[in-house]
Backbone as CSV, one residue per row, in Angstrom:
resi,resn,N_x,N_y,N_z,CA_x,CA_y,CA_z,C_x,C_y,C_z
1,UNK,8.646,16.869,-19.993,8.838,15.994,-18.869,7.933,14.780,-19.044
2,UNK,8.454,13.587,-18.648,7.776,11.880,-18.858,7.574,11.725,-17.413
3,UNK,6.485,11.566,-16.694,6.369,11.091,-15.607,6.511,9.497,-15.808
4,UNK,7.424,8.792,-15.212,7.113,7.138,-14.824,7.620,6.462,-13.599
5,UNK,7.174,5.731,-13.670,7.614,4.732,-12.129,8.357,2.995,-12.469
6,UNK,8.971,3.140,-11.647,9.537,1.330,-11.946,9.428,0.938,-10.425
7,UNK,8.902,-0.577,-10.496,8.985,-1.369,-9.824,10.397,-1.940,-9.376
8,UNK,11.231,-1.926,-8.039,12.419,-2.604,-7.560,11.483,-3.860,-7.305
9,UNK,12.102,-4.995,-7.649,12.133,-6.293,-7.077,12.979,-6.777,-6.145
10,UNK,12.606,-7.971,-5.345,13.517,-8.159,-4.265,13.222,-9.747,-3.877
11,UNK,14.361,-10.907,-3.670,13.354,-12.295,-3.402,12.282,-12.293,-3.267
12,UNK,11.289,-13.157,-3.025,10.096,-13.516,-2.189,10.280,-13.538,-0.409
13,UNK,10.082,-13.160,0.304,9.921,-13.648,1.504,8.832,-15.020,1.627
14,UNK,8.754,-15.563,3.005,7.549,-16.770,3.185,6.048,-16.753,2.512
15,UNK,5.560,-15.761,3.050,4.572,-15.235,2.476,4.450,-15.003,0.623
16,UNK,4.932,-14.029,0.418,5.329,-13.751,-1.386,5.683,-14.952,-2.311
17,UNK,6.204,-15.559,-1.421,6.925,-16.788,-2.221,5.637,-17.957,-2.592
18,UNK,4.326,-17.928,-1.931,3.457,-18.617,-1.915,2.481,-18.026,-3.070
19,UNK,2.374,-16.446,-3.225,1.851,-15.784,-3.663,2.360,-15.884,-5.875
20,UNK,3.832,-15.775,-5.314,4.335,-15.391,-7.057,5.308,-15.994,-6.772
21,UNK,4.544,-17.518,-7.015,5.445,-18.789,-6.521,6.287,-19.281,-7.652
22,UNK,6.098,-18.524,-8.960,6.864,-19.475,-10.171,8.077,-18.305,-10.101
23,UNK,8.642,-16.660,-10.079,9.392,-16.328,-10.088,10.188,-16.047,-8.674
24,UNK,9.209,-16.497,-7.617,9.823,-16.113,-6.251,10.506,-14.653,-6.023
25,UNK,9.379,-13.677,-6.275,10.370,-12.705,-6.210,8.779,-11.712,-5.437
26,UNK,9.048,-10.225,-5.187,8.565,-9.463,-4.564,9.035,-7.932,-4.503
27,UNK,7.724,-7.148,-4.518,7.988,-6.045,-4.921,9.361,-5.417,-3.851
28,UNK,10.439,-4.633,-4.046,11.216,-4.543,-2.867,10.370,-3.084,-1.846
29,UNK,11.036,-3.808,-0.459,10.355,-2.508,0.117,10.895,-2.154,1.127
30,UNK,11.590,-0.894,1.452,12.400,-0.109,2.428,11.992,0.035,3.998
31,UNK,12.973,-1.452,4.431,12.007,-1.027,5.827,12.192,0.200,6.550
32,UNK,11.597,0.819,7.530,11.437,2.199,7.981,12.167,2.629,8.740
33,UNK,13.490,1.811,9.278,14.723,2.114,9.695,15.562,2.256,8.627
34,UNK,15.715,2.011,7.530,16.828,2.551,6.468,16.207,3.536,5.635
35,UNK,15.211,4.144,5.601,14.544,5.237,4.450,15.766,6.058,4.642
36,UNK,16.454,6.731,5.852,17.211,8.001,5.614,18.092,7.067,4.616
37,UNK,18.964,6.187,5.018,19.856,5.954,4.121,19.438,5.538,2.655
38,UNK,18.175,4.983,2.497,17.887,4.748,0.853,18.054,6.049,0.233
39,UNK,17.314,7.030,0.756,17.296,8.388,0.212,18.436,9.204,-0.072
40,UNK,19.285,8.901,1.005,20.589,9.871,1.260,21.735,9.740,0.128
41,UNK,21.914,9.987,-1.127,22.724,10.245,-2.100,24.238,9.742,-2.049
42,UNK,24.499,10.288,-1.021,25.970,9.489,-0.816,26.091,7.956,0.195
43,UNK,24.983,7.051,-0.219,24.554,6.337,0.478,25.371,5.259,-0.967
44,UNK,26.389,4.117,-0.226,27.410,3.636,-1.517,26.392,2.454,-1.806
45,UNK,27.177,1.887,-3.568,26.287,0.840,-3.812,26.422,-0.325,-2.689
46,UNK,27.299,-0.362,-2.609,26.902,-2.136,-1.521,26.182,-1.537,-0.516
47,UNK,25.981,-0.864,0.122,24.830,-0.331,0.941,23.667,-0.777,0.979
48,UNK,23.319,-0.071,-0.217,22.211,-0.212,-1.170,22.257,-1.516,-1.615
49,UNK,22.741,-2.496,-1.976,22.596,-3.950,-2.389,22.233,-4.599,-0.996
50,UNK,22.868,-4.305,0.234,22.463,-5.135,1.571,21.081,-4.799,1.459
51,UNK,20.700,-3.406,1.375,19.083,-3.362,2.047,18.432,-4.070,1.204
52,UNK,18.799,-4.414,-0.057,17.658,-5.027,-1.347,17.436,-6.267,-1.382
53,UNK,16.625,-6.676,0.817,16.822,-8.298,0.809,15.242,-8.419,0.935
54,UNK,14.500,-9.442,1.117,13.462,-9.737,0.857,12.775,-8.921,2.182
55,UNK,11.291,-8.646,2.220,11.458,-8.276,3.696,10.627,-9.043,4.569
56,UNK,10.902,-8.576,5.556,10.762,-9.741,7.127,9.699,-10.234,6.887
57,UNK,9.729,-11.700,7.561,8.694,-12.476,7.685,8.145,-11.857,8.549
58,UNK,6.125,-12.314,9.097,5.489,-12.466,10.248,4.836,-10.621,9.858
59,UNK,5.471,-9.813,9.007,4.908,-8.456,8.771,3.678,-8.346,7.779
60,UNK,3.481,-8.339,6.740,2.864,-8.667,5.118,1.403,-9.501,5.533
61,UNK,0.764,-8.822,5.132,-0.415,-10.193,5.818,-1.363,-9.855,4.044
62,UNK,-1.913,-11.072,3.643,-2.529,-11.073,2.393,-4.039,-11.388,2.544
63,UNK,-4.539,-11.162,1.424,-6.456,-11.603,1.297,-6.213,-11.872,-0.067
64,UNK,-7.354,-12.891,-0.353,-7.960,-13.253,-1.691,-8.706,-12.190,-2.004
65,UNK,-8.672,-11.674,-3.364,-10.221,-11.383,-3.813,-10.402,-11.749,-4.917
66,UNK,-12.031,-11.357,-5.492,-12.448,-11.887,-6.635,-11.584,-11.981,-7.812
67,UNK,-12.133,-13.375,-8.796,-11.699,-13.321,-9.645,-12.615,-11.706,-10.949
68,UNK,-13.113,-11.538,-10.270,-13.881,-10.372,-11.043,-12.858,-9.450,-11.618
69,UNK,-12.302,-9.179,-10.790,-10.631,-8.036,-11.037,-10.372,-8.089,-12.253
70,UNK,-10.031,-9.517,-12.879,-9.846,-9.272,-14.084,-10.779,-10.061,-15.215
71,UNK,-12.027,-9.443,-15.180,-12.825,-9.962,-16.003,-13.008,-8.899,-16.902
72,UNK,-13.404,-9.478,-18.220,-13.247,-8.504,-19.522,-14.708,-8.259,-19.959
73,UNK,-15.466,-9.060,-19.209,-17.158,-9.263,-19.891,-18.137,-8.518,-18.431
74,UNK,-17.637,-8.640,-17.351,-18.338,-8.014,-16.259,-17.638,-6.851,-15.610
75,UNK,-18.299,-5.476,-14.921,-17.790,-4.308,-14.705,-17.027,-4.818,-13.297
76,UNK,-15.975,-4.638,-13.238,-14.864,-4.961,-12.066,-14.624,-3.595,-11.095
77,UNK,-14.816,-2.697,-11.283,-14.891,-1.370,-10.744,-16.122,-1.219,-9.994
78,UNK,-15.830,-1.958,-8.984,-16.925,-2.275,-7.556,-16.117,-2.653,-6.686
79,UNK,-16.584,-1.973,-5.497,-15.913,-2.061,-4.089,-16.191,-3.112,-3.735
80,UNK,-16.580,-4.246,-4.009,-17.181,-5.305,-3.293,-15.800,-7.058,-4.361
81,UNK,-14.954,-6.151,-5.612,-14.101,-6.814,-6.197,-12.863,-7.241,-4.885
82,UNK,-13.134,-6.099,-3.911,-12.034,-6.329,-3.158,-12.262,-6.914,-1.884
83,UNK,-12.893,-7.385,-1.861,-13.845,-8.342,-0.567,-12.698,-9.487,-0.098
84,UNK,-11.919,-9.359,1.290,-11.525,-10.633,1.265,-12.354,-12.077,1.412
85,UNK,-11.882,-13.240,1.137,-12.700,-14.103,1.171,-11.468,-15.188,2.066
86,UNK,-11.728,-16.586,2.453,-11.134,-17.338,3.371,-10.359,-18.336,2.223
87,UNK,-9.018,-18.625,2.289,-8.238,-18.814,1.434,-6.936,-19.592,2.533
88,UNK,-6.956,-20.772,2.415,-6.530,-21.797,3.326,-4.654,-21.306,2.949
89,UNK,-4.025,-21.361,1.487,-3.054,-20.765,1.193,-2.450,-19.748,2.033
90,UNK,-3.277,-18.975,2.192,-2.717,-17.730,2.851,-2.766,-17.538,4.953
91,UNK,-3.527,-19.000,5.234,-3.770,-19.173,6.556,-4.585,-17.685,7.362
């Protein structure tokens, strides 16, 4: 057995679109009124293509953090990498 995972993509919404602004796109994500039907097997493809729309504005709220995250010369595995900081972009 191979355990793996894939990422669904889905547009950008307002927010996302600011974020991963050169492909405009966003991880997809099942809002919590359709889970039975994502799950449910005999659930048809166009179904499944309606729900795979960007999701709602005014929900998603973002923070900056350090550029430390991905540094190759300093230890990034500190709770303090994830510190939000004030980031005019993200209001």
């Amino acid at each position: 057995m191979l355990n793996t995972v894939s990422i669904i993509t889905s547009p950008a919404n307002l927010l996302m679109s600011k974020i991963h602004n050169s492909k405009l796109r966003m991880p997809f994500i099942v809002a919590q009124g359709e889970w039975d039907q994502w799950f449910d097997k005999a659930t048809d493809v166009e179904a499944v293509k309606a729900m795979m729309r960007p999701y709602q504005d005014g929900i998603l709220q973002s923070h900056g953090i350090s550029k430390l995250i991905t540094s190759r010369s300093e230890n990034s595995n500190l709770p303090n990498v994830q510190n939000p900081f004030s980031n005019d972009l993200f209001g």
